Coordinates of C-alpha atoms and ligand atoms in Angstrom, one line a residue:
M1 CA -27.3 12.3 54.4
Y2 CA -28.8 11.4 51.1
L3 CA -26.6 11.4 48.2
L4 CA -28.1 11.7 44.0
E5 CA -24.7 10.6 42.1
R6 CA -23.4 10.2 38.8
I7 CA -24.9 13.0 37.3
G8 CA -24.0 13.5 33.6
E9 CA -24.8 16.8 33.6
L10 CA -25.2 19.0 36.8
L11 CA -27.0 22.4 36.3
T12 CA -26.6 24.3 39.1
M13 CA -27.5 28.0 38.8
D14 CA -25.6 28.7 41.3
V15 CA -24.0 31.8 40.3
E16 CA -23.5 34.1 42.3
G17 CA -24.6 32.5 45.6
G18 CA -28.0 31.7 44.0
K19 CA -29.2 35.1 43.4
V20 CA -31.1 36.7 40.4
L21 CA -29.5 36.6 37.5
R22 CA -29.5 39.6 34.6
S23 CA -28.3 40.4 30.8
N24 CA -25.8 37.8 29.8
R25 CA -25.5 36.9 33.3
M26 CA -28.4 34.6 32.4
S27 CA -25.9 32.4 30.4
E28 CA -24.3 31.5 33.0
P29 CA -25.9 28.7 34.8
G30 CA -23.0 26.7 36.5
I31 CA -22.5 23.2 34.8
I32 CA -20.7 20.9 36.3
N33 CA -20.2 17.1 34.5
N34 CA -19.8 13.8 36.3
A35 CA -20.9 15.6 39.6
A36 CA -22.9 14.4 42.5
I37 CA -24.9 16.3 45.5
V38 CA -25.3 15.4 49.5
Y39 CA -28.3 16.9 50.7
D40 CA -30.9 16.0 53.7
E41 CA -34.6 17.2 54.8
Q42 CA -32.9 20.2 55.7
G43 CA -31.3 21.5 52.4
I44 CA -28.0 20.8 49.7
V45 CA -25.2 20.0 52.4
A46 CA -22.5 20.0 49.7
Y47 CA -22.0 19.6 45.1
G48 CA -19.2 18.8 43.3
D49 CA -17.4 16.4 41.3
N50 CA -18.7 12.9 41.9
D51 CA -15.6 11.0 42.9
T52 CA -14.6 14.1 45.2
I53 CA -17.9 14.1 46.6
L54 CA -18.2 10.5 47.2
S55 CA -14.6 10.6 49.1
K56 CA -15.7 13.4 51.3
Y57 CA -19.1 12.3 52.3
G58 CA -18.6 8.4 51.2
D59 CA -18.8 7.1 55.1
E60 CA -21.8 9.2 56.0
I61 CA -24.8 8.6 53.6
V62 CA -27.5 6.2 54.2
D63 CA -29.2 6.2 51.0
S64 CA -28.3 6.8 47.5
I65 CA -29.9 7.7 43.8
D66 CA -28.5 6.7 41.3
A67 CA -28.8 9.4 38.0
G68 CA -27.3 6.7 35.4
G69 CA -25.3 9.8 33.8
A70 CA -28.6 12.2 33.1
L71 CA -29.4 15.3 33.7
V72 CA -30.1 17.2 36.9
T73 CA -31.5 20.7 37.5
P74 CA -32.9 22.4 40.7
G75 CA -36.9 21.5 40.8
L76 CA -38.6 24.2 38.5
V77 CA -40.3 27.3 40.0
D78 CA -43.9 28.4 38.6
P79 CA -44.3 31.8 39.3
H80 CA -48.2 32.7 38.2
T81 CA -51.2 30.4 38.1
H82 CA -54.7 30.1 38.4
A83 CA -54.6 26.7 39.7
V84 CA -57.6 26.4 41.8
F85 CA -60.6 26.3 39.3
V86 CA -63.2 23.8 39.3
G87 CA -64.9 23.1 35.6
T88 CA -62.9 23.7 32.2
R89 CA -63.3 26.1 29.4
E90 CA -63.1 24.2 26.0
L91 CA -66.0 25.5 24.4
E92 CA -64.9 29.3 24.7
F93 CA -61.4 27.5 23.0
E94 CA -63.9 26.4 20.2
M95 CA -65.1 30.0 20.0
R96 CA -61.7 31.6 19.8
I97 CA -60.7 29.4 17.0
R98 CA -63.9 30.0 15.3
G99 CA -62.9 34.1 15.9
M100 CA -63.6 35.3 18.8
S101 CA -61.0 37.4 20.8
Y102 CA -60.7 36.4 24.8
M103 CA -61.9 40.0 25.4
Q104 CA -65.0 39.7 23.3
I105 CA -65.7 36.2 25.5
A106 CA -65.1 38.1 28.4
Q107 CA -67.4 41.1 27.4
M108 CA -70.2 38.6 26.8
G109 CA -70.0 37.3 30.8
G110 CA -67.4 34.2 29.5
G111 CA -64.7 33.7 30.2
I112 CA -62.9 34.4 34.1
L113 CA -67.0 35.4 34.7
N114 CA -67.6 31.4 33.6
S115 CA -65.3 30.0 36.8
T116 CA -66.2 32.5 39.0
E117 CA -70.0 31.2 38.6
K118 CA -68.6 27.2 39.0
V119 CA -66.6 28.6 42.3
R120 CA -68.8 30.0 43.7
N121 CA -71.5 27.3 43.6
A122 CA -68.2 24.8 44.9
T123 CA -67.7 24.0 48.7
L124 CA -64.4 24.3 49.8
D125 CA -63.8 20.5 49.9
E126 CA -64.8 20.3 46.4
L127 CA -62.3 23.3 45.6
V128 CA -59.5 21.2 47.1
Q129 CA -60.2 17.7 45.5
S130 CA -60.8 19.5 42.2
S131 CA -57.7 21.0 42.4
Q132 CA -55.6 18.3 43.6
L133 CA -54.8 16.4 41.0
Q134 CA -53.5 19.4 39.4
F135 CA -50.7 19.2 41.4
N136 CA -49.7 16.2 40.5
R137 CA -49.0 16.8 36.9
M138 CA -47.1 20.1 37.8
L139 CA -44.6 17.5 40.0
S140 CA -45.3 15.1 36.4
N141 CA -43.7 18.5 34.8
G142 CA -41.1 19.2 37.6
I143 CA -42.5 21.7 39.2
T144 CA -41.2 22.1 42.8
T145 CA -42.6 25.5 43.9
V146 CA -45.4 27.3 42.7
E147 CA -47.4 30.4 43.2
V148 CA -51.1 30.6 43.0
K149 CA -53.6 33.2 43.0
S150 CA -57.7 33.9 44.4
G151 CA -59.5 35.3 41.8
Y152 CA -62.5 33.0 40.5
G153 CA -64.6 34.3 43.4
L154 CA -64.9 38.1 43.1
N155 CA -66.7 38.2 46.8
L156 CA -65.8 38.5 50.0
E157 CA -66.9 35.2 51.0
S158 CA -65.6 33.1 48.0
E159 CA -62.5 35.0 48.0
L160 CA -61.6 34.0 50.9
K161 CA -62.8 30.3 50.5
M162 CA -60.3 29.9 47.1
L163 CA -57.4 31.7 49.8
R164 CA -58.4 29.0 52.5
A165 CA -58.4 26.2 49.7
I166 CA -55.2 27.1 48.6
K167 CA -53.7 27.1 52.3
K168 CA -55.5 24.0 52.6
L169 CA -53.7 22.8 49.6
S170 CA -50.3 23.5 50.8
S171 CA -50.1 21.4 53.8
M172 CA -51.2 18.1 51.4
V173 CA -49.4 18.5 48.4
A174 CA -45.5 18.2 47.9
Q175 CA -44.8 21.9 46.3
D176 CA -44.4 25.0 48.1
I177 CA -47.6 27.2 47.6
V178 CA -46.5 30.9 47.6
P179 CA -50.4 32.3 47.8
T180 CA -51.8 35.4 45.7
F181 CA -55.1 37.7 46.4
L182 CA -56.7 38.6 43.1
G183 CA -59.8 39.9 43.8
A184 CA -59.0 42.2 41.2
H185 CA -59.4 39.7 38.8
E186 CA -62.6 40.9 36.8
I187 CA -65.3 42.9 37.5
P188 CA -68.2 40.5 39.0
Q189 CA -71.6 40.5 37.1
E190 CA -73.5 42.3 40.1
F191 CA -71.4 45.1 39.5
R192 CA -72.3 45.6 36.4
P193 CA -72.5 47.7 33.7
N194 CA -71.7 50.7 36.6
G195 CA -70.2 49.3 39.8
K196 CA -67.1 49.0 39.0
D197 CA -65.7 51.8 42.0
D198 CA -68.0 50.3 44.6
Y199 CA -66.7 47.0 44.0
I200 CA -62.8 48.6 44.3
Q201 CA -63.8 50.0 47.8
L202 CA -65.4 45.9 48.6
I203 CA -61.8 45.3 47.9
I204 CA -60.4 47.8 50.0
D205 CA -62.5 47.9 52.7
E206 CA -63.1 44.2 53.3
M207 CA -61.3 41.8 50.9
L208 CA -57.7 42.8 52.1
P209 CA -58.9 43.2 55.2
R210 CA -59.1 40.5 56.0
V211 CA -57.1 38.3 53.7
A212 CA -54.2 40.6 55.8
A213 CA -55.7 39.9 59.1
E214 CA -56.2 36.1 58.4
K215 CA -52.3 35.7 56.9
L216 CA -54.0 34.1 53.7
A217 CA -51.6 36.0 51.1
K218 CA -48.5 36.7 50.6
F219 CA -49.0 38.7 47.5
C220 CA -51.8 41.1 45.9
D221 CA -52.2 40.9 42.1
V222 CA -54.5 42.9 40.0
F223 CA -55.6 42.2 36.5
C224 CA -54.8 46.0 34.7
E225 CA -56.2 45.8 31.3
A226 CA -58.0 48.1 29.2
G227 CA -61.8 47.3 30.2
V228 CA -60.9 45.3 33.4
F229 CA -59.2 47.5 35.8
D230 CA -57.6 50.8 34.3
V231 CA -53.8 52.1 36.0
G232 CA -55.9 54.4 38.5
D233 CA -57.7 51.3 39.6
S234 CA -54.6 49.6 39.8
R235 CA -52.4 51.8 41.7
R236 CA -55.4 52.1 44.4
I237 CA -56.1 48.7 45.1
L238 CA -52.4 48.1 45.2
N239 CA -51.5 50.9 47.4
A240 CA -54.4 49.6 50.0
A241 CA -52.5 45.9 50.4
K242 CA -48.9 47.5 50.5
G243 CA -50.4 49.2 53.4
K244 CA -51.7 45.8 54.4
G245 CA -48.1 44.7 54.4
L246 CA -48.5 42.5 51.1
S247 CA -46.1 42.6 48.7
L248 CA -47.3 43.8 44.9
K249 CA -47.8 42.1 41.5
L250 CA -49.5 43.1 38.0
H251 CA -51.4 41.9 35.3
A252 CA -49.7 44.5 32.9
D253 CA -49.3 45.4 29.5
E254 CA -51.1 41.4 28.3
I255 CA -53.5 42.6 25.2
E256 CA -53.2 46.8 25.4
S257 CA -50.5 48.7 26.4
T258 CA -51.6 50.8 29.4
G259 CA -48.7 51.6 31.2
G260 CA -49.0 48.7 33.2
A261 CA -45.5 47.7 33.4
E262 CA -44.5 51.5 34.6
L263 CA -46.8 52.0 37.4
G264 CA -45.1 48.4 39.2
V265 CA -42.1 49.6 39.1
D266 CA -43.5 53.2 40.7
L267 CA -44.9 50.7 43.6
S268 CA -41.9 48.5 43.9
A269 CA -43.7 45.7 42.5
R270 CA -42.4 42.3 43.1
S271 CA -43.4 41.1 38.9
V272 CA -45.4 42.2 36.2
D273 CA -46.5 39.9 34.4
H274 CA -47.7 39.1 30.9
L275 CA -46.2 42.5 28.6
G276 CA -47.0 41.3 25.7
A277 CA -48.3 44.9 24.6
I278 CA -45.6 46.9 26.9
S279 CA -44.4 49.8 25.4
E280 CA -40.9 51.4 24.3
I281 CA -40.8 53.7 27.4
G282 CA -42.3 50.3 30.0
I283 CA -39.5 48.2 28.7
S284 CA -36.7 51.0 29.4
V285 CA -38.0 51.8 32.7
L286 CA -38.1 48.2 33.5
A287 CA -34.7 47.6 32.5
A288 CA -33.4 49.9 35.2
S289 CA -35.7 48.3 38.0
D290 CA -35.3 45.2 40.7
T291 CA -39.1 44.0 39.2
C292 CA -39.3 41.4 37.4
A293 CA -40.9 40.7 33.8
V294 CA -42.7 37.3 34.0
L295 CA -43.6 36.2 30.5
L296 CA -46.4 33.9 29.8
P297 CA -45.9 32.7 26.0
G298 CA -47.9 29.9 26.6
T299 CA -50.8 32.0 27.0
A300 CA -49.9 34.2 23.8
F301 CA -49.8 30.8 21.8
F302 CA -52.4 29.4 23.6
L303 CA -54.8 32.5 22.7
G304 CA -53.2 32.4 19.5
L305 CA -52.0 35.9 19.4
E306 CA -49.5 36.7 17.0
K307 CA -47.5 39.1 19.3
Y308 CA -45.6 37.7 21.9
A309 CA -43.3 39.6 25.0
P310 CA -40.4 41.4 23.8
A311 CA -38.1 39.0 25.9
R312 CA -35.0 39.6 23.3
K313 CA -34.7 43.1 24.1
L314 CA -36.1 42.7 27.7
I315 CA -32.8 40.7 28.4
D316 CA -30.7 42.7 26.3
D317 CA -31.5 46.0 28.3
G318 CA -31.1 44.2 31.6
A319 CA -34.4 43.3 33.1
I320 CA -35.3 40.4 35.2
V321 CA -36.7 37.5 33.3
A322 CA -38.8 35.1 34.1
L323 CA -41.1 32.2 32.8
A324 CA -44.7 30.7 33.8
T325 CA -47.1 28.9 32.7
D326 CA -50.7 31.1 33.5
F327 CA -51.9 27.7 34.1
N328 CA -56.3 28.4 34.2
P329 CA -58.9 27.1 32.6
G330 CA -59.3 29.7 30.4
S331 CA -55.8 31.4 28.2
S332 CA -53.5 28.6 29.4
P333 CA -55.0 25.0 30.7
T334 CA -51.2 23.8 30.5
T335 CA -49.0 22.9 34.1
N336 CA -46.1 22.0 31.0
L337 CA -43.4 24.8 32.1
P338 CA -41.0 22.5 29.9
L339 CA -43.4 23.3 27.1
V340 CA -43.7 26.9 28.1
M341 CA -39.4 27.1 27.8
S342 CA -39.7 25.8 24.2
I343 CA -42.3 28.3 23.5
A344 CA -40.4 30.8 24.8
C345 CA -37.3 29.9 23.2
T346 CA -38.9 29.4 19.3
Q347 CA -41.3 32.7 19.6
M348 CA -39.8 35.0 21.8
K349 CA -36.1 34.2 21.1
M350 CA -34.6 33.3 24.2
T351 CA -31.1 30.9 24.4
P352 CA -32.0 27.4 26.2
L353 CA -29.9 28.5 29.1
E354 CA -31.9 31.9 29.2
A355 CA -35.3 29.4 29.5
W356 CA -34.0 27.8 32.3
T357 CA -32.6 30.8 34.1
A358 CA -36.4 31.9 34.0
V359 CA -38.0 29.1 35.5
T360 CA -35.4 28.7 38.1
I361 CA -33.7 31.5 40.3
N362 CA -35.3 34.4 38.6
A363 CA -38.4 32.9 39.0
A364 CA -37.6 31.7 42.8
Y365 CA -37.0 35.7 43.0
S366 CA -40.2 37.1 41.5
I367 CA -41.7 35.1 44.6
E368 CA -39.9 36.0 46.8
M369 CA -38.3 32.8 47.6
E370 CA -34.6 32.9 46.3
E371 CA -33.5 32.1 49.5
K372 CA -34.6 29.2 49.8
V373 CA -35.3 27.5 46.2
G374 CA -34.7 28.1 42.5
S375 CA -30.7 27.2 42.4
I376 CA -28.4 23.9 43.3
T377 CA -26.8 26.2 46.3
E378 CA -25.7 24.8 49.9
G379 CA -27.9 25.6 52.3
K380 CA -30.7 26.4 49.7
Q381 CA -33.5 23.4 49.7
A382 CA -33.0 20.1 48.2
D383 CA -35.3 20.2 45.2
F384 CA -34.1 18.8 42.2
V385 CA -35.3 16.9 39.3
V386 CA -33.7 14.1 37.0
W387 CA -34.2 14.0 34.0
D388 CA -34.9 11.5 30.7
A389 CA -31.8 13.6 29.4
E390 CA -28.5 14.2 28.4
N391 CA -28.1 17.8 28.8
Y392 CA -30.0 21.4 29.5
R393 CA -30.6 22.2 25.6
Q394 CA -32.8 18.5 25.4
I395 CA -35.4 20.1 27.7
P396 CA -36.7 22.8 25.4
Y397 CA -35.6 20.9 22.3
F398 CA -38.2 18.0 22.9
Y399 CA -41.0 19.9 22.9
G400 CA -44.1 18.7 24.5
E401 CA -42.5 15.4 26.1
S402 CA -42.3 14.4 29.1
L403 CA -38.7 14.2 30.6
V404 CA -39.0 13.6 33.7
D405 CA -38.0 10.9 35.6
I406 CA -37.5 11.8 39.0
V407 CA -38.5 14.6 41.3
I408 CA -36.5 15.2 44.7
K409 CA -38.5 18.1 47.1
K410 CA -37.1 18.7 50.6
G411 CA -34.9 16.0 50.2
K412 CA -37.5 13.1 49.6
V413 CA -39.0 11.1 46.2
V414 CA -42.1 12.8 45.7
W415 CA -42.9 11.3 42.1
R416 CA -41.2 8.9 39.8
R417 CA -42.0 8.1 36.4
V418 CA -43.9 4.7 36.4
C419 CA -42.3 2.9 33.3
Ligands
NIG1 O1 -53.1 35.6 33.2 N1 -55.9 37.7 32.4 C1 -56.4 37.4 33.6 N2 -56.1 36.2 33.7 C2 -55.8 34.8 33.3 C3 -56.4 34.7 32.7 C4 -57.7 33.6 33.9 C5 -59.3 33.1 33.0 O2 -58.9 33.4 31.8 O3 -59.5 32.1 33.5 C6 -54.7 35.2 32.7 O4 -54.4 34.9 31.6
FE2 FE1 -52.9 35.0 34.7

């Protein structure tokens, strides 16, 4: 067994046995000072007061790490990314600064279609290679579990290629990867201007059956937005996905309110994501449900939007809230989840503890991983981060800094800061 000792502040998130947290329970993270954890590759054996743990397990320890009085937390969970892509889109970044909107660029054939062209022209190995680096960056930001979507292929061959690349990466990188099929990310060029229904039929008749048969995805997601897939389109696609045994997610009410949140709840989706423009009705429906609101304030920040998702109201009304980077080459080119926590605190008025809950146990819930990760709970995976910080508040406080010292995944050190 291994020992992580002399932890100054241990943020366990082990409230209610490591289960999802709502409302003011999001502010009960389970803090222990002067703590230690005993673990092995199979999982967490015990945690508690440093001296008590040492006297109980001291004889069985084969290796130990001295945290030197630092903060230790569960490994971070990033539950919404588009981390597999080729090339970058900084020209669109400048076009937005000069006044164009994200949707205007998309309508001109830029945006998602820009990345689609590059992904279609890449081989599977090129895709894997260009993405691998990103997972190392995620580790440097403390992320030990990540959801990754397809959605830059937009035809059968290239969507399968993306999902196979994600599968290959799963066996190469340290993180647990949860794969999501997002064939309905955009209407491809060859189906414009009038072929949207034909494309939806292609998703339902050809893509979904293959994705399900080859077990390439756990979730199906749809970009439900004005000018892309409307609520009716999204319902058709998600119902078909449900029929194939996939769990559901939805990009909902990001820029305009279209009733995406209500649709997600109606279909028992595990999460509805974005919600910058969610309606009052959407908030109350979501708050009374078990569907998680995954908020992506880094995207609103990077697109220069004035409006952020109503995190305060969602939490106060009882919704399950998580945070994610939305890491992608267009609207959010960052893997820095701690920075997203800072933005959530300053722009959406989430407290530091709420932000922590949102990137650990609630994020794990939003991708159906809460039984395995997201809290320091006996029996869960030994996924920890040792921070160059004294307490949990310092992580969103030192915004944009890199404070990760050591990352442990399934009991093994997988990343260490080089001094
Ligand atoms: O979640 N909104 C749709 N999808 C992504 C953006 C993808 C892209 O621009 O490449 C998002 O923001
Ligand atoms: Fe997204």
